XYZ file of C-alpha atoms in Angstrom:
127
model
C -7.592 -14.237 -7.471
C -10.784 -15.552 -5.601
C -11.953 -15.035 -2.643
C -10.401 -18.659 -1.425
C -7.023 -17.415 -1.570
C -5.245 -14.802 1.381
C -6.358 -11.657 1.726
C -4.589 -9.343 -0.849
C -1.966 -6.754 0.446
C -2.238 -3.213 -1.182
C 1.200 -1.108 -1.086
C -0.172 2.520 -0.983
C 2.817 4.950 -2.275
C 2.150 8.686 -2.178
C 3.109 8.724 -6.360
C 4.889 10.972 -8.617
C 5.006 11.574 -12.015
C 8.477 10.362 -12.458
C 8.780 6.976 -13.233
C 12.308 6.297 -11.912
C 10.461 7.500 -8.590
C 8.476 4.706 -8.809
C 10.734 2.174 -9.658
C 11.663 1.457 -5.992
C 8.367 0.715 -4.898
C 7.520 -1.696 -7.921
C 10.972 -3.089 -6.889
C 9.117 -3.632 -3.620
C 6.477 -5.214 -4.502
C 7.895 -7.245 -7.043
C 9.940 -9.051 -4.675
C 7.863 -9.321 -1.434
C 5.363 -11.225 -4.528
C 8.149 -13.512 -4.459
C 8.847 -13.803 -0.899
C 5.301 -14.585 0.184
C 4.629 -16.565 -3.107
C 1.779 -15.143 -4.167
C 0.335 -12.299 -6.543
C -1.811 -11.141 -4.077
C 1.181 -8.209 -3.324
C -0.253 -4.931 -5.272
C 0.659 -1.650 -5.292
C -1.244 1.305 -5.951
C -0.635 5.579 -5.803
C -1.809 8.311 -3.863
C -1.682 10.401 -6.587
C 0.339 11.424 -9.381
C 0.407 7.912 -10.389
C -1.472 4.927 -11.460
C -3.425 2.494 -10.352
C -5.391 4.289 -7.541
C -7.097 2.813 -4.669
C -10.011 2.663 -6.328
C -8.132 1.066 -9.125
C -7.096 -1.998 -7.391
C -10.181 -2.239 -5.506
C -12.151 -2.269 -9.111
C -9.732 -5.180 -10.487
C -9.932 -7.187 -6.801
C -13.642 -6.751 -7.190
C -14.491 -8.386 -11.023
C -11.945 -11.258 -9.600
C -14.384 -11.996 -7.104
C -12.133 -10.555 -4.191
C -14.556 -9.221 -1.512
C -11.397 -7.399 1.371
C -8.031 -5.990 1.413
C -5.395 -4.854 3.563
C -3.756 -1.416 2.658
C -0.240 -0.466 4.102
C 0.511 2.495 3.754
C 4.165 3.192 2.830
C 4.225 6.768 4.616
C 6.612 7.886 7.279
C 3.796 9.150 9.508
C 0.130 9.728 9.746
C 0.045 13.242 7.487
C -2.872 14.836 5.785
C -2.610 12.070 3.116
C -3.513 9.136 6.061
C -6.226 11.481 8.413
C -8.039 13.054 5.410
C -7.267 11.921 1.296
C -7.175 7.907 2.446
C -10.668 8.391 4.606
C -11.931 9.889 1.019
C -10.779 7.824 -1.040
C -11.975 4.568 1.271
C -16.047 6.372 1.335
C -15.981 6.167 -2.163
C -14.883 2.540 -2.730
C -17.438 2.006 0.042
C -19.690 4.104 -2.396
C -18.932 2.117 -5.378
C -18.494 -1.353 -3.858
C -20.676 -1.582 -0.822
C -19.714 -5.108 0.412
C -16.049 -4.655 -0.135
C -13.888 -4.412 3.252
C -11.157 -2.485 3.263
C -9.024 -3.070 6.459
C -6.419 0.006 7.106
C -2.864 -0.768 8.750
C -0.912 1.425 9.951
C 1.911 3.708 8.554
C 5.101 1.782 7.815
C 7.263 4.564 9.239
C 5.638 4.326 13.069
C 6.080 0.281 13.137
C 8.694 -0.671 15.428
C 11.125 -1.994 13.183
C 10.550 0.329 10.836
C 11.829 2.799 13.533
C 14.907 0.297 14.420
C 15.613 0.025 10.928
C 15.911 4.089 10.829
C 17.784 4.064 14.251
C 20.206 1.921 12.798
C 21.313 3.318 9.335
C 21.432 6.824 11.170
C 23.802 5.613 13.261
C 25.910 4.054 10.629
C 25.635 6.842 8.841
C 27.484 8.980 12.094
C 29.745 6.613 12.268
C 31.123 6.132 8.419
């Protein structure tokens, strides 16, 4: 990766220490690398899990990558997105001063996210 290419996407999971847990989120990634065409899909843990944050920061960083986008794959803005992310983002500042990290919002409060839900409850009444 350089610094030419788009700006990387970071998947941010909450982690467990169950791999089959995980396997739906590498799933995830995995294919929206193929969708978009590009390796610059990663995915990263919480906790519980590797790579960290700082993990994929650290590997974007020796390629030369200087910003990334995190989405967070959270259902809504818990402890995890108002306190451990704000954390864990001051350190990478810490540790890599002129890397920008740019924060989206939770996937579960995106409107078609939301639509999504609306729609498989209601298929779910229904069945």
């Amino acid at each position: 990766m350089t610094t030419s290419q788009s700006t990387p996407l970071v998947l941010l999971a909450h982690g467990s220490k169950y791999p089959q847990w995980r396997a739906p989120f590498e799933q995830l990634a995995a294919d929206l690398r193929k969708d978009v065409g590009s390796a610059n899909v990663l995915l990263c843990y919480m906790e519980s899990a590797k790579p960290t944050l700082l993990d994929i920061v650290r590997q974007l960083a020796a390629a030369g990558v200087t910003r990334c986008r995190v989405l967070p794959l959270f259902m809504a803005q818990g402890a995890h997105f108002n306190t451990d992310i704000p954390g864990q983002l001051d350190e990478i500042k810490k540790q890599f001063p002129a890397f920008e990290v740019t924060l989206l919002p939770v996937i579960g409060q995106h409107p078609m996210f939301l639509a999504l839900m609306r729609q498989l409850t209601k298929e779910a009444v229904n069945a």
